[in-house]
Amino acid sequence: MAPINIQSKLRMNSGHEIPILGYGLWQTPAGVAEEVVSHALKTGYRHIDSAVVYRNEEPCGEAIRKSGIPRNDIFYTSKVLPRSMTYESTKTSVETSLRKTGLDYIDLYLIHAPYGGPEARRGAWRALVEAQQAGKIRSLGVSNYGVHHLDELEQYIKEMEAAHGAGKGGTISVGQWELHPWLERADIVDWCAKRGVVVEAYCPLVRGQRFDEPILQPLVKKYNKSPAQILLRWSIQKGFVPLPKSVTPSRIDENAAIYDFELTAAEMESLETGEYSACSWDPTVSQD
């Protein structure tokens, strides 16, 4: 693959760009969020992934605004509350994110999970489209959608365009899922690839639960890298945007040091396990 570094980006369907390495804030206490986000930005990260439900958007915004880095150089993501998803609650969610972060716009807003039923999902998407049209959001996407949810949204976008005109239904720019060698989600990844949707990977380190796996050890030894670095390099070479999380400065640094080696095609294939083993929740299977 072409040479990449921590500043490398992918072009989204919205026309905007997204850094290929993110810093995740799930389960990061608000009391330390400003400090660790500041450290991540100093390390070179330019992509911060939060959510309303994480309850750390305010310190994230503080770190971004105090960093001295131009706003256009930082990519910030938030997400709609997953279990109270309606048109009105999504509008409130967007306004809450803007108010708490103190930012003029949100780079990417995702529907956090497909819960609530078809009408709730449609209402949430419509609210995000309107927020994008108002300049409050730059790009839209979803998280934890199964293929059946993605098909449903694609159909709704067509209906919106038929009623309101071309381009008025919004565009799916990003999808975010738990992704790693033990949960590759080939059907979802293929759906996205055919439509140019950028795929983000949360839990790319499998919460550290697989660091001792035999398939990782030869690569750890060969490249003198940690299991975490091998997994992040795998994710990037798959074309994903991994979102590692840590509140430990040395690990934040380590997770960014993945650009001085490249896995071979055979090594990438050696990490294909064929397993479907989630270490987090899995709303993709919801039939709600």
PDB file of C-alpha atoms in Angstrom:
ATOM      1  CA  MET A   1       0.000   0.000   0.000  1.00  0.00           C
ATOM      2  CA  ALA A   2       1.032   3.634  -0.456  1.00  0.00           C
ATOM      3  CA  PRO A   3       3.050   5.208   2.383  1.00  0.00           C
ATOM      4  CA  ILE A   4       0.865   6.568   5.172  1.00  0.00           C
ATOM      5  CA  ASN A   5       1.375   8.427   8.439  1.00  0.00           C
ATOM      6  CA  ILE A   6      -0.666   9.752  11.351  1.00  0.00           C
ATOM      7  CA  GLN A   7      -1.775  12.699   9.210  1.00  0.00           C
ATOM      8  CA  SER A   8      -3.117  10.518   6.369  1.00  0.00           C
ATOM      9  CA  LYS A   9      -6.804  10.833   5.514  1.00  0.00           C
ATOM     10  CA  LEU A  10      -9.570   9.210   3.498  1.00  0.00           C
ATOM     11  CA  ARG A  11     -12.098  11.081   1.365  1.00  0.00           C
ATOM     12  CA  MET A  12     -15.723  10.518   2.416  1.00  0.00           C
ATOM     13  CA  ASN A  13     -18.878  10.545   0.288  1.00  0.00           C
ATOM     14  CA  SER A  14     -19.641  13.972   1.764  1.00  0.00           C
ATOM     15  CA  GLY A  15     -16.505  15.350   0.100  1.00  0.00           C
ATOM     16  CA  HIS A  16     -14.773  15.936   3.446  1.00  0.00           C
ATOM     17  CA  GLU A  17     -11.743  14.014   4.689  1.00  0.00           C
ATOM     18  CA  ILE A  18     -11.344  11.815   7.772  1.00  0.00           C
ATOM     19  CA  PRO A  19      -8.004  10.936   9.448  1.00  0.00           C
ATOM     20  CA  ILE A  20      -7.260   7.215   9.184  1.00  0.00           C
ATOM     21  CA  LEU A  21      -6.428   6.856  12.881  1.00  0.00           C
ATOM     22  CA  GLY A  22      -8.825   7.979  15.587  1.00  0.00           C
ATOM     23  CA  TYR A  23      -8.690   8.307  19.352  1.00  0.00           C
ATOM     24  CA  GLY A  24     -11.695   6.724  21.075  1.00  0.00           C
ATOM     25  CA  LEU A  25     -13.283   8.113  24.252  1.00  0.00           C
ATOM     26  CA  TRP A  26     -15.667   5.297  25.255  1.00  0.00           C
ATOM     27  CA  GLN A  27     -15.617   4.782  29.039  1.00  0.00           C
ATOM     28  CA  THR A  28     -13.161   7.658  29.490  1.00  0.00           C
ATOM     29  CA  PRO A  29     -14.141   9.519  32.688  1.00  0.00           C
ATOM     30  CA  ALA A  30     -14.951  13.185  32.183  1.00  0.00           C
ATOM     31  CA  GLY A  31     -12.440  14.021  34.900  1.00  0.00           C
ATOM     32  CA  VAL A  32      -9.502  12.833  32.792  1.00  0.00           C
ATOM     33  CA  ALA A  33     -10.878  13.343  29.275  1.00  0.00           C
ATOM     34  CA  GLU A  34      -9.423  16.801  28.719  1.00  0.00           C
ATOM     35  CA  GLU A  35      -5.964  15.649  29.797  1.00  0.00           C
ATOM     36  CA  VAL A  36      -5.883  12.513  27.639  1.00  0.00           C
ATOM     37  CA  VAL A  37      -7.359  14.222  24.575  1.00  0.00           C
ATOM     38  CA  SER A  38      -4.752  16.953  24.942  1.00  0.00           C
ATOM     39  CA  HIS A  39      -2.054  14.300  25.090  1.00  0.00           C
ATOM     40  CA  ALA A  40      -3.450  12.532  22.025  1.00  0.00           C
ATOM     41  CA  LEU A  41      -3.456  15.804  20.071  1.00  0.00           C
ATOM     42  CA  LYS A  42       0.145  16.519  21.095  1.00  0.00           C
ATOM     43  CA  THR A  43       1.084  12.999  19.969  1.00  0.00           C
ATOM     44  CA  GLY A  44      -0.318  13.764  16.525  1.00  0.00           C
ATOM     45  CA  TYR A  45      -3.853  12.371  16.565  1.00  0.00           C
ATOM     46  CA  ARG A  46      -6.300  14.625  14.741  1.00  0.00           C
ATOM     47  CA  HIS A  47      -9.426  12.484  15.044  1.00  0.00           C
ATOM     48  CA  ILE A  48     -11.420  12.385  18.298  1.00  0.00           C
ATOM     49  CA  ASP A  49     -14.363   9.983  18.644  1.00  0.00           C
ATOM     50  CA  SER A  50     -16.907  10.694  21.395  1.00  0.00           C
ATOM     51  CA  ALA A  51     -20.685  10.393  21.862  1.00  0.00           C
ATOM     52  CA  VAL A  52     -23.468  11.945  23.908  1.00  0.00           C
ATOM     53  CA  VAL A  53     -23.753   8.774  25.996  1.00  0.00           C
ATOM     54  CA  TYR A  54     -20.029   8.883  26.869  1.00  0.00           C
ATOM     55  CA  ARG A  55     -20.644  12.011  28.986  1.00  0.00           C
ATOM     56  CA  ASN A  56     -17.255  13.483  28.168  1.00  0.00           C
ATOM     57  CA  GLU A  57     -18.007  15.860  25.312  1.00  0.00           C
ATOM     58  CA  GLU A  58     -17.411  19.000  27.356  1.00  0.00           C
ATOM     59  CA  PRO A  59     -13.796  18.165  28.304  1.00  0.00           C
ATOM     60  CA  CYS A  60     -13.177  16.932  24.751  1.00  0.00           C
ATOM     61  CA  GLY A  61     -14.235  20.327  23.464  1.00  0.00           C
ATOM     62  CA  GLU A  62     -12.026  22.038  26.047  1.00  0.00           C
ATOM     63  CA  ALA A  63      -8.995  20.080  24.877  1.00  0.00           C
ATOM     64  CA  ILE A  64      -9.706  20.834  21.232  1.00  0.00           C
ATOM     65  CA  ARG A  65     -10.232  24.549  21.817  1.00  0.00           C
ATOM     66  CA  LYS A  66      -7.134  24.893  24.045  1.00  0.00           C
ATOM     67  CA  SER A  67      -4.862  22.878  21.750  1.00  0.00           C
ATOM     68  CA  GLY A  68      -3.839  25.761  19.524  1.00  0.00           C
ATOM     69  CA  ILE A  69      -4.455  23.515  16.522  1.00  0.00           C
ATOM     70  CA  PRO A  70      -6.648  25.073  13.802  1.00  0.00           C
ATOM     71  CA  ARG A  71     -10.216  23.774  14.099  1.00  0.00           C
ATOM     72  CA  ASN A  72     -10.228  22.569  10.484  1.00  0.00           C
ATOM     73  CA  ASP A  73      -7.303  20.277  11.284  1.00  0.00           C
ATOM     74  CA  ILE A  74      -9.194  18.374  13.998  1.00  0.00           C
ATOM     75  CA  PHE A  75     -11.934  15.865  13.211  1.00  0.00           C
ATOM     76  CA  TYR A  76     -14.543  15.443  15.953  1.00  0.00           C
ATOM     77  CA  THR A  77     -17.271  12.780  16.049  1.00  0.00           C
ATOM     78  CA  SER A  78     -20.350  12.452  18.235  1.00  0.00           C
ATOM     79  CA  LYS A  79     -23.322  10.105  18.216  1.00  0.00           C
ATOM     80  CA  VAL A  80     -27.070  10.183  18.897  1.00  0.00           C
ATOM     81  CA  LEU A  81     -28.194   8.689  22.199  1.00  0.00           C
ATOM     82  CA  PRO A  82     -28.832   5.033  21.294  1.00  0.00           C
ATOM     83  CA  ARG A  83     -31.947   4.259  23.336  1.00  0.00           C
ATOM     84  CA  SER A  84     -33.991   7.442  23.008  1.00  0.00           C
ATOM     85  CA  MET A  85     -33.840   7.929  19.274  1.00  0.00           C
ATOM     86  CA  THR A  86     -36.511  10.062  17.609  1.00  0.00           C
ATOM     87  CA  TYR A  87     -36.548  13.067  15.306  1.00  0.00           C
ATOM     88  CA  GLU A  88     -36.868  15.493  18.213  1.00  0.00           C
ATOM     89  CA  SER A  89     -34.375  13.754  20.509  1.00  0.00           C
ATOM     90  CA  THR A  90     -31.821  13.685  17.691  1.00  0.00           C
ATOM     91  CA  LYS A  91     -32.209  17.419  17.141  1.00  0.00           C
ATOM     92  CA  THR A  92     -31.649  17.852  20.881  1.00  0.00           C
ATOM     93  CA  SER A  93     -28.647  15.539  20.757  1.00  0.00           C
ATOM     94  CA  VAL A  94     -26.953  17.657  18.092  1.00  0.00           C
ATOM     95  CA  GLU A  95     -27.616  20.892  19.967  1.00  0.00           C
ATOM     96  CA  THR A  96     -26.310  19.313  23.177  1.00  0.00           C
ATOM     97  CA  SER A  97     -23.068  18.286  21.480  1.00  0.00           C
ATOM     98  CA  LEU A  98     -22.547  21.765  20.048  1.00  0.00           C
ATOM     99  CA  ARG A  99     -23.242  23.421  23.389  1.00  0.00           C
ATOM    100  CA  LYS A 100     -21.083  21.092  25.474  1.00  0.00           C
ATOM    101  CA  THR A 101     -18.093  21.072  23.136  1.00  0.00           C
ATOM    102  CA  GLY A 102     -18.261  24.768  22.328  1.00  0.00           C
ATOM    103  CA  LEU A 103     -17.547  23.883  18.695  1.00  0.00           C
ATOM    104  CA  ASP A 104     -19.165  25.675  15.765  1.00  0.00           C
ATOM    105  CA  TYR A 105     -19.812  22.402  13.948  1.00  0.00           C
ATOM    106  CA  ILE A 106     -19.424  18.642  14.398  1.00  0.00           C
ATOM    107  CA  ASP A 107     -17.359  16.900  11.722  1.00  0.00           C
ATOM    108  CA  LEU A 108     -19.258  13.608  11.893  1.00  0.00           C
ATOM    109  CA  TYR A 109     -22.495  12.646  13.609  1.00  0.00           C
ATOM    110  CA  LEU A 110     -23.538   9.006  13.792  1.00  0.00           C
ATOM    111  CA  ILE A 111     -26.712   7.200  14.740  1.00  0.00           C
ATOM    112  CA  HIS A 112     -25.172   5.203  17.601  1.00  0.00           C
ATOM    113  CA  ALA A 113     -27.284   2.051  17.253  1.00  0.00           C
ATOM    114  CA  PRO A 114     -30.332   0.887  15.273  1.00  0.00           C
ATOM    115  CA  TYR A 115     -32.620   0.559  18.293  1.00  0.00           C
ATOM    116  CA  GLY A 116     -36.131   2.010  18.431  1.00  0.00           C
ATOM    117  CA  GLY A 117     -37.702   0.657  15.262  1.00  0.00           C
ATOM    118  CA  PRO A 118     -37.962   1.921  11.672  1.00  0.00           C
ATOM    119  CA  GLU A 119     -39.782   5.178  12.445  1.00  0.00           C
ATOM    120  CA  ALA A 120     -37.244   6.132  15.102  1.00  0.00           C
ATOM    121  CA  ARG A 121     -34.362   5.430  12.731  1.00  0.00           C
ATOM    122  CA  ARG A 122     -35.988   7.417   9.945  1.00  0.00           C
ATOM    123  CA  GLY A 123     -36.690  10.341  12.254  1.00  0.00           C
ATOM    124  CA  ALA A 124     -33.136  10.361  13.569  1.00  0.00           C
ATOM    125  CA  TRP A 125     -31.703  10.348  10.057  1.00  0.00           C
ATOM    126  CA  ARG A 126     -34.013  13.167   8.928  1.00  0.00           C
ATOM    127  CA  ALA A 127     -32.911  15.274  11.892  1.00  0.00           C
ATOM    128  CA  LEU A 128     -29.247  14.694  11.044  1.00  0.00           C
ATOM    129  CA  VAL A 129     -29.829  15.623   7.406  1.00  0.00           C
ATOM    130  CA  GLU A 130     -31.475  18.856   8.484  1.00  0.00           C
ATOM    131  CA  ALA A 131     -28.608  19.616  10.862  1.00  0.00           C
ATOM    132  CA  GLN A 132     -26.145  19.034   8.050  1.00  0.00           C
ATOM    133  CA  GLN A 133     -28.083  21.346   5.762  1.00  0.00           C
ATOM    134  CA  ALA A 134     -27.979  23.978   8.514  1.00  0.00           C
ATOM    135  CA  GLY A 135     -24.182  23.697   8.715  1.00  0.00           C
ATOM    136  CA  LYS A 136     -24.148  22.139  12.188  1.00  0.00           C
ATOM    137  CA  ILE A 137     -22.739  18.813  10.947  1.00  0.00           C
ATOM    138  CA  ARG A 138     -20.400  18.162   8.040  1.00  0.00           C
ATOM    139  CA  SER A 139     -20.822  14.418   7.487  1.00  0.00           C
ATOM    140  CA  LEU A 140     -23.347  11.752   8.503  1.00  0.00           C
ATOM    141  CA  GLY A 141     -23.188   8.077   9.270  1.00  0.00           C
ATOM    142  CA  VAL A 142     -24.368   5.151  11.337  1.00  0.00           C
ATOM    143  CA  SER A 143     -22.944   2.776  13.914  1.00  0.00           C
ATOM    144  CA  ASN A 144     -23.802  -0.836  14.689  1.00  0.00           C
ATOM    145  CA  TYR A 145     -26.217  -1.195  11.744  1.00  0.00           C
ATOM    146  CA  GLY A 146     -26.726  -4.653  10.272  1.00  0.00           C
ATOM    147  CA  VAL A 147     -27.073  -5.034   6.506  1.00  0.00           C
ATOM    148  CA  HIS A 148     -30.857  -5.070   6.889  1.00  0.00           C
ATOM    149  CA  HIS A 149     -30.682  -1.725   8.703  1.00  0.00           C
ATOM    150  CA  LEU A 150     -28.376  -0.317   6.018  1.00  0.00           C
ATOM    151  CA  ASP A 151     -30.750  -1.453   3.269  1.00  0.00           C
ATOM    152  CA  GLU A 152     -33.636   0.189   5.126  1.00  0.00           C
ATOM    153  CA  LEU A 153     -31.746   3.487   5.399  1.00  0.00           C
ATOM    154  CA  GLU A 154     -30.707   3.389   1.754  1.00  0.00           C
ATOM    155  CA  GLN A 155     -34.352   2.985   0.764  1.00  0.00           C
ATOM    156  CA  TYR A 156     -35.380   5.866   3.039  1.00  0.00           C
ATOM    157  CA  ILE A 157     -32.770   8.129   1.463  1.00  0.00           C
ATOM    158  CA  LYS A 158     -34.249   7.323  -1.956  1.00  0.00           C
ATOM    159  CA  GLU A 159     -37.727   8.162  -0.659  1.00  0.00           C
ATOM    160  CA  MET A 160     -36.503  11.481   0.733  1.00  0.00           C
ATOM    161  CA  GLU A 161     -34.878  12.355  -2.578  1.00  0.00           C
ATOM    162  CA  ALA A 162     -38.023  11.427  -4.494  1.00  0.00           C
ATOM    163  CA  ALA A 163     -40.049  13.736  -2.271  1.00  0.00           C
ATOM    164  CA  HIS A 164     -37.591  16.632  -1.887  1.00  0.00           C
ATOM    165  CA  GLY A 165     -35.095  16.424  -4.744  1.00  0.00           C
ATOM    166  CA  ALA A 166     -31.711  14.935  -5.541  1.00  0.00           C
ATOM    167  CA  GLY A 167     -29.234  15.167  -2.684  1.00  0.00           C
ATOM    168  CA  LYS A 168     -31.939  15.998  -0.126  1.00  0.00           C
ATOM    169  CA  GLY A 169     -31.900  12.597   1.548  1.00  0.00           C
ATOM    170  CA  GLY A 170     -28.403  12.833   2.945  1.00  0.00           C
ATOM    171  CA  THR A 171     -25.418  10.601   2.244  1.00  0.00           C
ATOM    172  CA  ILE A 172     -23.985   7.788   4.354  1.00  0.00           C
ATOM    173  CA  SER A 173     -20.330   8.771   4.687  1.00  0.00           C
ATOM    174  CA  VAL A 174     -19.190   6.532   7.553  1.00  0.00           C
ATOM    175  CA  GLY A 175     -20.192   3.336   9.320  1.00  0.00           C
ATOM    176  CA  GLN A 176     -18.708   2.295  12.669  1.00  0.00           C
ATOM    177  CA  TRP A 177     -18.583  -1.262  13.997  1.00  0.00           C
ATOM    178  CA  GLU A 178     -16.607  -3.550  16.278  1.00  0.00           C
ATOM    179  CA  LEU A 179     -14.009  -4.939  13.884  1.00  0.00           C
ATOM    180  CA  HIS A 180     -10.876  -7.040  14.401  1.00  0.00           C
ATOM    181  CA  PRO A 181      -9.541 -10.395  13.171  1.00  0.00           C
ATOM    182  CA  TRP A 182     -12.081 -12.266  15.321  1.00  0.00           C
ATOM    183  CA  LEU A 183     -15.025 -10.230  14.007  1.00  0.00           C
ATOM    184  CA  GLU A 184     -14.525  -9.135  10.403  1.00  0.00           C
ATOM    185  CA  ARG A 185     -18.169  -8.639   9.372  1.00  0.00           C
ATOM    186  CA  ALA A 186     -17.514  -9.366   5.679  1.00  0.00           C
ATOM    187  CA  ASP A 187     -21.144  -8.743   4.669  1.00  0.00           C
ATOM    188  CA  ILE A 188     -21.226  -5.272   6.202  1.00  0.00           C
ATOM    189  CA  VAL A 189     -17.755  -4.328   4.972  1.00  0.00           C
ATOM    190  CA  ASP A 190     -18.695  -5.445   1.448  1.00  0.00           C
ATOM    191  CA  TRP A 191     -21.920  -3.387   1.576  1.00  0.00           C
ATOM    192  CA  CYS A 192     -19.920  -0.311   2.508  1.00  0.00           C
ATOM    193  CA  ALA A 193     -17.170  -0.907  -0.047  1.00  0.00           C
ATOM    194  CA  LYS A 194     -19.690  -1.027  -2.886  1.00  0.00           C
ATOM    195  CA  ARG A 195     -21.006   2.390  -1.850  1.00  0.00           C
ATOM    196  CA  GLY A 196     -17.803   4.139  -0.864  1.00  0.00           C
ATOM    197  CA  VAL A 197     -18.753   4.262   2.829  1.00  0.00           C
ATOM    198  CA  VAL A 198     -15.730   4.644   5.125  1.00  0.00           C
ATOM    199  CA  VAL A 199     -15.584   1.860   7.730  1.00  0.00           C
ATOM    200  CA  GLU A 200     -14.479   2.701  11.264  1.00  0.00           C
ATOM    201  CA  ALA A 201     -13.354   0.005  13.711  1.00  0.00           C
ATOM    202  CA  TYR A 202     -14.089   0.302  17.402  1.00  0.00           C
ATOM    203  CA  CYS A 203     -12.607  -2.227  19.850  1.00  0.00           C
ATOM    204  CA  PRO A 204      -9.769  -2.768  17.330  1.00  0.00           C
ATOM    205  CA  LEU A 205      -7.622  -4.076  20.201  1.00  0.00           C
ATOM    206  CA  VAL A 206     -10.351  -6.498  21.357  1.00  0.00           C
ATOM    207  CA  ARG A 207     -10.053  -4.911  24.823  1.00  0.00           C
ATOM    208  CA  GLY A 208      -6.687  -6.637  25.183  1.00  0.00           C
ATOM    209  CA  GLN A 209      -8.389 -10.020  25.433  1.00  0.00           C
ATOM    210  CA  ARG A 210      -6.535 -11.553  22.475  1.00  0.00           C
ATOM    211  CA  PHE A 211      -2.997 -10.233  22.932  1.00  0.00           C
ATOM    212  CA  ASP A 212      -1.691 -13.725  23.735  1.00  0.00           C
ATOM    213  CA  GLU A 213      -3.215 -15.367  20.661  1.00  0.00           C
ATOM    214  CA  PRO A 214      -0.705 -17.601  18.825  1.00  0.00           C
ATOM    215  CA  ILE A 215      -1.406 -15.975  15.440  1.00  0.00           C
ATOM    216  CA  LEU A 216      -0.051 -12.658  16.734  1.00  0.00           C
ATOM    217  CA  GLN A 217       3.194 -13.879  18.287  1.00  0.00           C
ATOM    218  CA  PRO A 218       5.308 -14.409  15.117  1.00  0.00           C
ATOM    219  CA  LEU A 219       4.426 -10.896  13.951  1.00  0.00           C
ATOM    220  CA  VAL A 220       5.152  -9.380  17.352  1.00  0.00           C
ATOM    221  CA  LYS A 221       8.599 -10.982  17.240  1.00  0.00           C
ATOM    222  CA  LYS A 222       9.358 -10.212  13.590  1.00  0.00           C
ATOM    223  CA  TYR A 223       8.466  -6.521  13.702  1.00  0.00           C
ATOM    224  CA  ASN A 224       9.363  -5.881  17.362  1.00  0.00           C
ATOM    225  CA  LYS A 225       5.896  -4.426  17.856  1.00  0.00           C
ATOM    226  CA  SER A 226       3.234  -4.965  20.507  1.00  0.00           C
ATOM    227  CA  PRO A 227       0.105  -7.043  19.830  1.00  0.00           C
ATOM    228  CA  ALA A 228      -1.861  -3.771  19.890  1.00  0.00           C
ATOM    229  CA  GLN A 229       0.330  -2.302  17.154  1.00  0.00           C
ATOM    230  CA  ILE A 230      -0.032  -5.426  15.008  1.00  0.00           C
ATOM    231  CA  LEU A 231      -3.825  -5.273  15.337  1.00  0.00           C
ATOM    232  CA  LEU A 232      -3.955  -1.577  14.482  1.00  0.00           C
ATOM    233  CA  ARG A 233      -1.713  -2.088  11.474  1.00  0.00           C
ATOM    234  CA  TRP A 234      -3.994  -4.941  10.322  1.00  0.00           C
ATOM    235  CA  SER A 235      -6.990  -2.625  10.666  1.00  0.00           C
ATOM    236  CA  ILE A 236      -5.436   0.171   8.638  1.00  0.00           C
ATOM    237  CA  GLN A 237      -4.273  -2.208   5.923  1.00  0.00           C
ATOM    238  CA  LYS A 238      -7.824  -3.561   5.711  1.00  0.00           C
ATOM    239  CA  GLY A 239      -8.834  -0.015   4.828  1.00  0.00           C
ATOM    240  CA  PHE A 240     -10.550   0.627   8.162  1.00  0.00           C
ATOM    241  CA  VAL A 241     -10.265   3.673  10.425  1.00  0.00           C
ATOM    242  CA  PRO A 242      -9.393   2.180  13.842  1.00  0.00           C
ATOM    243  CA  LEU A 243     -10.408   3.950  17.052  1.00  0.00           C
ATOM    244  CA  PRO A 244      -8.115   2.688  19.831  1.00  0.00           C
ATOM    245  CA  LYS A 245      -8.830   3.966  23.326  1.00  0.00           C
ATOM    246  CA  SER A 246      -6.548   4.339  26.313  1.00  0.00           C
ATOM    247  CA  VAL A 247      -6.083   6.759  29.196  1.00  0.00           C
ATOM    248  CA  THR A 248      -2.434   5.781  29.606  1.00  0.00           C
ATOM    249  CA  PRO A 249      -0.108   8.261  27.846  1.00  0.00           C
ATOM    250  CA  SER A 250       2.480   5.637  26.906  1.00  0.00           C
ATOM    251  CA  ARG A 251      -0.186   3.478  25.262  1.00  0.00           C
ATOM    252  CA  ILE A 252      -1.677   6.457  23.446  1.00  0.00           C
ATOM    253  CA  ASP A 253       1.810   7.038  22.025  1.00  0.00           C
ATOM    254  CA  GLU A 254       2.325   3.346  21.242  1.00  0.00           C
ATOM    255  CA  ASN A 255      -0.953   3.101  19.368  1.00  0.00           C
ATOM    256  CA  ALA A 256       0.199   5.892  17.059  1.00  0.00           C
ATOM    257  CA  ALA A 257       3.560   4.259  16.275  1.00  0.00           C
ATOM    258  CA  ILE A 258       2.301   1.972  13.522  1.00  0.00           C
ATOM    259  CA  TYR A 259       3.632   3.596  10.359  1.00  0.00           C
ATOM    260  CA  ASP A 260       7.170   2.212  10.220  1.00  0.00           C
ATOM    261  CA  PHE A 261       6.232  -1.337   9.201  1.00  0.00           C
ATOM    262  CA  GLU A 262       3.811  -3.102   6.857  1.00  0.00           C
ATOM    263  CA  LEU A 263       2.300  -6.562   7.075  1.00  0.00           C
ATOM    264  CA  THR A 264       2.730  -8.722   3.981  1.00  0.00           C
ATOM    265  CA  ALA A 265      -0.240 -10.145   2.098  1.00  0.00           C
ATOM    266  CA  ALA A 266       0.521 -13.572   3.584  1.00  0.00           C
ATOM    267  CA  GLU A 267       0.655 -12.112   7.093  1.00  0.00           C
ATOM    268  CA  MET A 268      -2.655 -10.334   6.589  1.00  0.00           C
ATOM    269  CA  GLU A 269      -4.137 -13.651   5.452  1.00  0.00           C
ATOM    270  CA  SER A 270      -2.705 -15.375   8.535  1.00  0.00           C
ATOM    271  CA  LEU A 271      -4.871 -13.112  10.680  1.00  0.00           C
ATOM    272  CA  GLU A 272      -8.086 -14.202   8.957  1.00  0.00           C
ATOM    273  CA  THR A 273      -9.704 -16.326  11.678  1.00  0.00           C
ATOM    274  CA  GLY A 274     -13.207 -16.791  10.318  1.00  0.00           C
ATOM    275  CA  GLU A 275     -14.563 -16.272  13.838  1.00  0.00           C
ATOM    276  CA  TYR A 276     -17.590 -14.208  14.822  1.00  0.00           C
ATOM    277  CA  SER A 277     -16.642 -13.294  18.376  1.00  0.00           C
ATOM    278  CA  ALA A 278     -17.798  -9.911  19.666  1.00  0.00           C
ATOM    279  CA  CYS A 279     -16.180  -8.476  22.783  1.00  0.00           C
ATOM    280  CA  SER A 280     -18.761  -5.675  23.029  1.00  0.00           C
ATOM    281  CA  TRP A 281     -22.480  -5.289  22.331  1.00  0.00           C
ATOM    282  CA  ASP A 282     -23.761  -6.325  18.899  1.00  0.00           C
ATOM    283  CA  PRO A 283     -26.806  -4.317  17.811  1.00  0.00           C
ATOM    284  CA  THR A 284     -26.255  -5.405  14.192  1.00  0.00           C
ATOM    285  CA  VAL A 285     -28.345  -8.505  14.877  1.00  0.00           C
ATOM    286  CA  SER A 286     -31.285  -6.522  16.284  1.00  0.00           C
ATOM    287  CA  GLN A 287     -34.566  -7.129  14.490  1.00  0.00           C
ATOM    288  CA  ASP A 288     -36.189  -4.103  16.149  1.00  0.00           C
TER     289      ASP A 288
END
